[in-house]
Amino acid sequence: YGDVSHVEQISKGTIERRNYRQRLWSLGTEAEWRFNDLISRGGLGPTQMTFGLALDGADTPESSDKPTLGRLWDWGARLGASSLVTGNSLLFHGGVSRRVRFPSLRELYSDALGRFLSNPNLGPEVLIGGELGLTWGLSVFDLQMVMFHQVLSDGIVRISVDASDGKKRQRVNRDRIRSTGFELVASGEWDRIEYTGDLTFQEAWQFHGDGVAGTRPEYEPRIVSRLSLSMPLYRRTTVSAAYQFVGGQVCLNAETGGHDLLDSTRNLDFQLRRRFTFGDRNTFANADALVSVTNVTDGAIFDQCGLPQPGRTLRFQVRLF
């Protein structure tokens, strides 16, 4: 159960107070079956199957001067299975699921300082998806590969609308957003260096109910990848680096009403961390000191229309515990 409240105070000569509240609740159950040996069935070893059901609900008993959201109910379910092959180094896993997400207070009622038109009629998003993958534990590294396909019905997206005081944006439910792709994750050690890398490739399309051809949804890049390296030096000192690549994506331009293309971005971060221990203290006997540089190349990284992330940033941090 969750209870979210938000109080908004606006001063226009007199202070206007607006109260918003949303309640969320969920009830779920899950069953699990284990089979110790399925070698006679295709060479599979220990196998586990799970099946779960959930009932979710939400309402907004307080919504200031805007219409309240009636009590909403929906359900979720998941069926999954995993199985080890002979040798216990290769794990196959997969599952299908149905999940629901109710719109938040911000999505329902926020006007974002006059840039948005609120939409209290938003309905829940329903995600139906399936995945199939394997996890391989090797002597030098661990590898995981997953293929997925997802269909998001009534997805909450932003559109441009003409208002009396100019163009604004509004959140609405669209018919369908479909995405298909795969994820690849690897981690391991090479000499003294620990590394973790991941790659996600997906094709995502947004379909409307008016017969219009599919378009790219906002902020859904085709490729996202990351590589992290970490190496211990001496006396509890560790140096690490991280590189991230995000492919091109589209965003809604509120002024023109059309979609802008955000170029692909590359980000490089460095970090030096050391831990200290003071044996003669009972409190604050440990200290964690960190020096980091983010966005080393000082590149212009836009993850939203017109809102760049900070440039090169130097950060010092000391934590006592």
XYZ file of C-alpha atoms in Angstrom:
321
model
C 0.000 0.000 0.000
C 1.264 3.460 -0.832
C -0.121 6.896 -0.014
C 1.330 9.888 -1.883
C 0.459 13.500 -0.996
C 1.474 16.754 -2.658
C 0.733 20.302 -1.493
C 1.053 23.190 -3.934
C 1.055 26.804 -2.738
C 0.634 29.638 -5.240
C 0.946 33.278 -4.207
C -1.196 35.722 -6.213
C -1.838 38.432 -3.647
C -3.296 35.743 -1.415
C -1.814 32.295 -0.935
C -3.734 29.592 -2.774
C -3.271 26.083 -1.403
C -3.890 23.013 -3.555
C -3.898 19.499 -2.109
C -3.350 16.347 -4.138
C -3.351 12.763 -2.907
C -3.081 9.350 -4.518
C -3.522 5.904 -2.995
C -2.004 2.768 -4.509
C -2.434 -0.811 -3.351
C -1.499 -4.250 -4.576
C -2.173 -7.842 -3.530
C -0.123 -10.660 -4.998
C 0.633 -14.349 -4.657
C 3.209 -16.643 -6.234
C 3.650 -20.404 -6.496
C 6.923 -22.209 -7.189
C 7.672 -25.706 -8.432
C 11.101 -27.372 -8.480
C 12.167 -30.409 -10.447
C 15.486 -31.879 -9.370
C 16.337 -33.608 -12.615
C 15.014 -33.372 -16.154
C 18.038 -34.933 -17.850
C 15.830 -37.446 -19.606
C 13.985 -34.525 -21.214
C 16.459 -32.882 -23.527
C 19.497 -32.912 -21.244
C 18.151 -30.398 -18.716
C 19.123 -30.487 -15.051
C 17.507 -28.816 -12.009
C 14.495 -26.788 -13.167
C 12.305 -24.201 -11.466
C 8.915 -22.855 -12.550
C 7.024 -19.929 -11.022
C 3.543 -18.535 -11.518
C 2.251 -15.361 -9.908
C -0.906 -13.247 -9.877
C -1.453 -9.678 -8.675
C -4.432 -7.371 -8.220
C -3.619 -3.642 -8.332
C -5.710 -0.566 -7.594
C -5.433 3.224 -7.388
C -7.515 6.342 -6.767
C -7.048 10.077 -6.083
C -9.299 11.151 -3.180
C -7.866 14.708 -3.287
C -7.229 16.576 -6.547
C -7.728 20.274 -5.710
C -10.123 21.858 -8.227
C -9.569 19.152 -10.858
C -11.662 15.995 -11.377
C -10.696 13.059 -9.172
C -9.524 9.807 -10.691
C -12.145 7.155 -10.112
C -11.091 3.950 -8.417
C -9.162 1.854 -10.929
C -8.511 -1.876 -10.786
C -6.401 -4.128 -12.963
C -4.476 -7.369 -12.755
C -1.012 -8.698 -13.451
C 0.490 -12.144 -13.945
C 3.809 -13.826 -14.664
C 4.848 -17.315 -15.742
C 8.561 -18.074 -15.660
C 10.935 -21.004 -15.899
C 14.675 -21.586 -15.522
C 16.763 -24.701 -15.973
C 20.417 -25.662 -15.564
C 22.072 -27.927 -18.084
C 24.410 -30.720 -17.141
C 27.483 -29.252 -15.470
C 25.520 -26.416 -13.836
C 27.394 -23.666 -15.726
C 24.673 -22.758 -18.238
C 21.265 -21.496 -17.116
C 18.359 -21.111 -19.534
C 15.544 -18.820 -18.407
C 12.434 -17.236 -19.837
C 9.034 -15.897 -18.982
C 5.892 -14.081 -20.052
C 4.141 -11.419 -17.999
C 1.376 -8.840 -17.866
C 1.905 -5.720 -15.744
C -0.036 -2.526 -15.154
C 1.100 0.987 -14.182
C -1.301 3.682 -13.033
C -0.598 7.333 -13.931
C 1.152 9.338 -11.214
C -0.057 12.587 -9.644
C 2.401 14.557 -11.773
C 1.153 12.940 -14.978
C -2.491 13.510 -14.055
C -2.517 17.054 -12.683
C 0.795 18.886 -13.161
C 0.843 21.836 -15.571
C 4.647 22.255 -15.229
C 4.512 26.039 -14.694
C 2.147 26.566 -17.588
C 3.957 24.359 -20.114
C 1.539 21.407 -19.873
C -2.205 20.917 -20.011
C -3.267 18.514 -17.268
C -5.254 15.420 -18.222
C -7.186 13.819 -15.325
C -8.659 11.281 -17.770
C -5.421 9.351 -18.154
C -5.800 5.596 -17.861
C -3.333 2.902 -16.798
C -0.607 1.511 -19.026
C -0.630 -2.252 -19.640
C 2.623 -4.009 -20.552
C 2.601 -7.529 -21.998
C 6.017 -8.984 -22.650
C 8.108 -12.066 -23.031
C 11.802 -12.820 -22.723
C 14.117 -15.719 -23.382
C 17.765 -15.861 -22.409
C 20.737 -17.672 -20.964
C 23.350 -17.027 -18.292
C 26.736 -18.674 -18.760
C 29.189 -18.842 -15.876
C 32.664 -19.334 -17.338
C 36.000 -19.507 -15.558
C 37.118 -16.065 -16.804
C 33.834 -14.144 -17.031
C 30.047 -14.365 -16.695
C 27.848 -13.766 -19.730
C 24.112 -13.130 -19.934
C 22.050 -12.748 -23.115
C 18.332 -11.972 -23.188
C 15.949 -11.465 -26.116
C 12.719 -9.603 -25.376
C 9.493 -8.467 -27.010
C 7.111 -6.030 -25.312
C 3.801 -4.412 -26.221
C 2.710 -1.400 -24.164
C -1.006 -0.691 -24.565
C -2.405 2.763 -23.766
C 1.138 4.038 -23.269
C 1.335 7.519 -21.713
C 3.091 9.797 -24.206
C 3.398 13.556 -24.712
C 1.791 15.393 -27.614
C 1.693 19.036 -28.696
C -1.668 20.838 -28.507
C -2.827 24.331 -29.423
C -4.021 26.306 -26.388
C -5.404 29.837 -26.087
C -2.004 31.060 -24.863
C 0.132 29.162 -27.387
C 1.371 25.646 -27.945
C 1.569 23.353 -24.947
C 2.235 19.711 -24.244
C -0.190 17.181 -22.837
C 0.078 13.591 -21.705
C -2.353 11.203 -23.379
C -2.836 7.454 -23.758
C -1.722 6.106 -27.133
C -2.894 2.799 -28.547
C 0.313 0.811 -28.630
C 4.102 1.021 -28.243
C 5.971 -2.071 -29.414
C 9.638 -2.844 -28.721
C 11.798 -5.810 -29.674
C 15.468 -6.294 -28.927
C 18.178 -8.013 -26.940
C 20.435 -7.304 -23.965
C 23.984 -8.505 -23.453
C 25.797 -8.262 -20.093
C 29.319 -9.475 -19.310
C 31.435 -9.175 -16.167
C 34.690 -10.638 -14.951
C 38.314 -10.044 -13.977
C 41.468 -9.705 -16.045
C 44.563 -9.766 -13.888
C 43.778 -7.040 -11.281
C 41.154 -5.282 -13.384
C 37.450 -5.872 -12.793
C 35.175 -5.064 -15.719
C 31.459 -4.905 -16.466
C 29.914 -4.221 -19.838
C 26.388 -4.160 -21.185
C 24.756 -3.566 -24.550
C 21.067 -3.067 -25.336
C 19.688 -2.939 -28.860
C 15.993 -2.384 -29.493
C 13.531 -1.305 -32.137
C 10.623 0.647 -30.643
C 7.613 1.960 -32.554
C 4.547 3.883 -31.509
C 1.282 3.072 -33.298
C -1.837 5.229 -33.286
C -5.418 4.073 -33.586
C -6.183 6.364 -36.529
C -4.309 4.252 -39.073
C -1.236 6.494 -39.104
C 2.018 4.632 -39.729
C 4.227 3.896 -36.737
C 6.550 6.596 -35.399
C 9.509 6.538 -33.026
C 8.497 7.103 -29.371
C 10.292 9.700 -27.278
C 13.546 8.864 -25.510
C 13.852 5.300 -26.821
C 17.327 5.022 -28.411
C 18.135 2.004 -30.536
C 21.494 1.379 -28.852
C 22.678 1.909 -25.278
C 26.015 0.533 -24.078
C 28.280 0.949 -21.073
C 31.737 -0.276 -20.044
C 33.126 0.044 -16.505
C 36.669 -0.754 -15.351
C 37.962 -0.843 -11.782
C 41.427 -1.598 -10.386
C 42.768 -1.580 -6.802
C 45.977 0.380 -6.252
C 47.389 0.331 -2.719
C 46.188 0.972 0.826
C 42.493 0.547 0.016
C 42.640 2.884 -2.952
C 40.646 2.090 -6.086
C 40.608 3.812 -9.454
C 37.733 3.304 -11.883
C 36.493 4.559 -15.225
C 33.151 4.323 -17.024
C 32.211 4.975 -20.637
C 28.605 5.208 -21.856
C 27.189 5.486 -25.357
C 23.549 6.383 -26.047
C 22.278 6.283 -29.611
C 20.179 8.935 -31.298
C 16.631 9.474 -30.053
C 13.686 11.775 -30.664
C 11.913 14.270 -28.404
C 8.836 16.470 -28.694
C 9.523 20.157 -29.380
C 6.801 22.109 -27.573
C 7.285 25.223 -29.711
C 7.006 23.621 -33.151
C 4.803 20.672 -32.213
C 7.133 18.329 -34.096
C 9.812 15.877 -33.093
C 13.494 16.814 -32.876
C 16.347 14.363 -33.266
C 18.808 14.192 -30.371
C 22.254 13.142 -31.567
C 24.023 10.147 -30.072
C 26.072 10.951 -26.966
C 29.288 9.657 -25.405
C 30.185 10.136 -21.773
C 33.449 9.336 -19.952
C 33.826 9.410 -16.149
C 36.799 8.821 -13.827
C 36.823 8.157 -10.093
C 39.455 7.721 -7.355
C 38.280 6.300 -4.018
C 40.092 5.487 -0.796
C 38.871 4.108 2.501
C 40.469 5.021 5.842
C 40.122 3.246 9.185
C 40.848 4.910 12.540
C 41.389 2.154 15.076
C 41.361 4.411 18.153
C 37.755 5.576 17.642
C 34.427 4.032 18.543
C 32.333 6.406 16.438
C 33.146 7.550 12.930
C 35.943 4.997 12.846
C 35.811 4.769 9.039
C 36.035 7.343 6.282
C 35.371 6.986 2.579
C 37.005 9.690 0.411
C 36.148 10.113 -3.254
C 37.332 12.338 -6.087
C 35.530 12.053 -9.420
C 35.353 13.796 -12.768
C 32.169 13.302 -14.793
C 31.766 14.171 -18.466
C 35.532 14.411 -18.865
C 35.313 15.541 -22.502
C 32.893 18.369 -21.542
C 30.522 17.303 -24.307
C 27.008 18.663 -24.810
C 24.782 15.780 -23.710
C 21.060 16.328 -24.259
C 18.756 13.731 -22.760
C 15.687 15.998 -23.129
C 14.718 18.688 -25.607
C 16.596 21.866 -24.652
C 17.827 20.500 -21.307
C 21.516 19.507 -21.399
C 23.194 17.580 -18.626
C 25.982 19.329 -16.680
C 29.325 19.692 -18.435
C 32.633 18.602 -16.960
C 32.115 18.307 -13.210
C 34.719 17.811 -10.473
C 33.352 16.360 -7.246
C 34.916 15.794 -3.808
C 33.112 13.689 -1.222
C 33.989 12.427 2.263
C 31.708 10.053 4.134
C 32.191 9.218 7.828
C 30.619 6.130 9.351
